[in-house]
Every structure is written in C-alpha cells, then in structure tokens.
Amino acid sequence: MDFIIAGIVVVLSLIVPAAVRMIRQRNTFIQEIRKTKHILTNGTPASAVVTAFTQSSVQVDDQPEVFLELAVTMESGETFRTELTTVVVRDQLPQFQQGRTIAVKVLERSNQREVAAEGAYFAGLKI
C-alpha cells in the first residue's frame, strides 16, 4: 500500500508543476493578446519597413510566430526602430519578409511606444 501511495505522490509531483507552468504560459499569452488588441484598437496608424525577419518554432493554432525588427514611420514623418514578436497567418508570411512595408499601430504611453502589426493573428480567441 505504501508503494502505491509513493507512486501517486511521484506522479503528482511531476504533473502538478507541469500543469502550473502551462497555466502561467497561457495567462501570459492571453495578456499579450489583450495588449496587442488594445494597441490595434487605440493606436495611431503608421507604416514600418521590416529590417529583419525570423520565424520562431512556436505555433498558435498552426500559425507561425515571427520576430520582426522594424523601422517605423509615423504619419508626422518621425521614425524610430523597434522589435516585435507576433503571430501571423501562414499565407501572409511573404508580406512580413525583410524589406516589405507593413501597416502597424503605435500606442504612446509614459514616454514608451508600443507597436502592433495590423494583420496579427487572433483566430477565434475571444479575449
């Protein structure tokens, strides 16, 4: 009987931390989606030239996550550089390649700029 209880304790000690990690990752992902949606809803339109493009190994609903380095130009003509991680629809990957110009939104708060790419992928997630 002690052997069975010990086995259950070992299994639970492996499963519970993994489950907690998955929940934390999901919560972080949901926060990022909310942030991106907020920027896209409330931000100022701008354009950005993709100066570097890297596709990560992460997939969301079978859609790829990409890392972008951007040269952003505001409507006022002001320019700045930033980096962005986002998920895009697989069929739209060519539009995000190096040298391409994409539409973005910029939200300025407390001397900080947050950028989101228009066309970011949210699937049917209702966040």
Coordinates of C-alpha atoms in Angstrom, one line a residue:
M1 CA 0.0 0.0 0.0
D2 CA 2.9 2.4 0.8
F3 CA 4.3 1.6 -2.6
I4 CA 1.1 2.8 -4.3
I5 CA 0.9 6.0 -2.3
A6 CA 4.6 6.7 -3.0
G7 CA 3.9 6.2 -6.7
I8 CA 0.9 8.5 -6.7
V9 CA 3.0 11.2 -4.9
V10 CA 5.7 10.9 -7.5
V11 CA 3.3 11.1 -10.4
L12 CA 1.5 14.1 -8.9
S13 CA 4.9 15.8 -8.2
L14 CA 5.6 15.6 -11.9
I15 CA 2.1 16.5 -13.2
V16 CA 1.2 19.5 -10.9
P17 CA 4.3 21.6 -11.8
A18 CA 3.8 21.0 -15.5
A19 CA 0.2 22.0 -15.2
V20 CA 1.0 25.2 -13.3
R21 CA 3.7 26.0 -15.9
M22 CA 1.1 25.6 -18.7
I23 CA -1.5 27.8 -17.0
R24 CA 1.1 30.5 -16.5
Q25 CA 2.2 30.4 -20.1
R26 CA -1.5 30.5 -21.2
N27 CA -2.1 33.5 -19.0
T28 CA 1.0 35.3 -20.3
F29 CA -0.2 34.6 -23.9
I30 CA -3.7 35.9 -23.1
Q31 CA -2.2 39.1 -21.6
E32 CA -0.1 39.6 -24.8
I33 CA -3.2 39.2 -27.0
R34 CA -5.1 41.7 -24.9
K35 CA -2.2 44.2 -25.1
T36 CA -2.0 43.7 -28.9
K37 CA -5.7 44.2 -29.4
H38 CA -5.6 47.3 -27.2
I39 CA -2.8 48.8 -29.4
L40 CA -4.6 47.9 -32.6
T41 CA -7.8 49.5 -31.3
N42 CA -6.3 52.6 -29.8
G43 CA -3.0 53.2 -31.5
T44 CA -2.1 55.6 -34.2
P45 CA -1.7 54.2 -37.8
A46 CA 1.9 54.1 -39.1
S47 CA 4.0 52.2 -41.6
A48 CA 7.0 50.1 -40.9
V49 CA 9.7 48.6 -43.1
V50 CA 10.7 45.1 -41.9
T51 CA 14.5 45.3 -41.5
A52 CA 14.8 41.7 -40.1
F53 CA 12.5 38.7 -40.1
T54 CA 12.9 35.4 -38.2
Q55 CA 10.3 32.7 -37.8
S56 CA 10.3 31.0 -34.4
S57 CA 9.4 27.4 -33.7
V58 CA 6.3 28.5 -31.8
Q59 CA 2.9 27.9 -33.5
V60 CA -0.5 29.2 -32.4
D61 CA -3.4 27.3 -34.0
D62 CA -0.9 26.1 -36.6
Q63 CA 0.1 29.7 -37.4
P64 CA 3.7 30.8 -37.1
E65 CA 5.2 33.2 -34.5
V66 CA 7.7 35.7 -36.1
F67 CA 10.2 38.1 -34.7
L68 CA 10.4 41.4 -36.6
E69 CA 12.8 44.3 -36.5
L70 CA 11.0 47.3 -37.8
A71 CA 11.8 50.9 -38.9
V72 CA 8.6 52.7 -38.1
T73 CA 7.5 55.9 -39.8
M74 CA 4.7 57.9 -38.0
E75 CA 2.2 60.0 -40.0
S76 CA 4.2 63.0 -38.8
G77 CA 7.3 61.7 -40.5
E78 CA 9.1 60.8 -37.3
T79 CA 10.9 57.5 -37.5
F80 CA 12.1 55.0 -34.9
R81 CA 13.3 51.4 -34.7
T82 CA 11.6 48.7 -32.7
E83 CA 11.3 44.9 -32.4
L84 CA 8.1 43.0 -32.4
T85 CA 7.0 39.4 -31.8
T86 CA 3.7 38.4 -33.3
V87 CA 1.8 35.6 -34.8
V88 CA 0.7 35.8 -38.5
V89 CA -1.5 33.8 -40.8
R90 CA 0.8 31.3 -42.6
D91 CA -0.4 32.6 -46.0
Q92 CA 0.6 36.1 -45.1
L93 CA 4.2 35.3 -44.3
P94 CA 5.6 36.8 -47.5
Q95 CA 4.1 40.1 -46.6
F96 CA 6.3 40.2 -43.4
Q97 CA 9.6 39.4 -45.1
Q98 CA 12.6 41.7 -44.9
G99 CA 12.3 44.8 -47.0
R100 CA 8.5 44.7 -47.0
T101 CA 6.4 47.6 -45.7
I102 CA 3.6 46.7 -43.3
A103 CA 0.8 48.6 -41.5
V104 CA 1.3 49.0 -37.8
K105 CA -0.4 50.9 -35.0
V106 CA 1.6 52.7 -32.4
L107 CA 0.4 53.5 -28.9
E108 CA 2.4 56.0 -26.9
R109 CA 2.2 55.9 -23.1
S110 CA 4.5 57.3 -20.4
N111 CA 7.3 58.1 -22.9
Q112 CA 7.1 54.5 -24.2
R113 CA 5.9 53.3 -27.6
E114 CA 4.2 50.0 -28.1
V115 CA 3.8 48.7 -31.6
A116 CA 1.4 46.0 -33.1
A117 CA 1.3 44.8 -36.6
E118 CA -2.0 45.0 -38.4
G119 CA -3.0 41.6 -39.5
A120 CA -1.8 40.0 -36.3
Y121 CA -3.5 36.6 -35.8
F122 CA -6.0 36.0 -33.1
A123 CA -8.1 33.2 -34.6
G124 CA -11.4 32.8 -32.9
L125 CA -9.9 33.8 -29.5
K126 CA -12.4 35.9 -27.6
I127 CA -10.3 37.7 -25.2

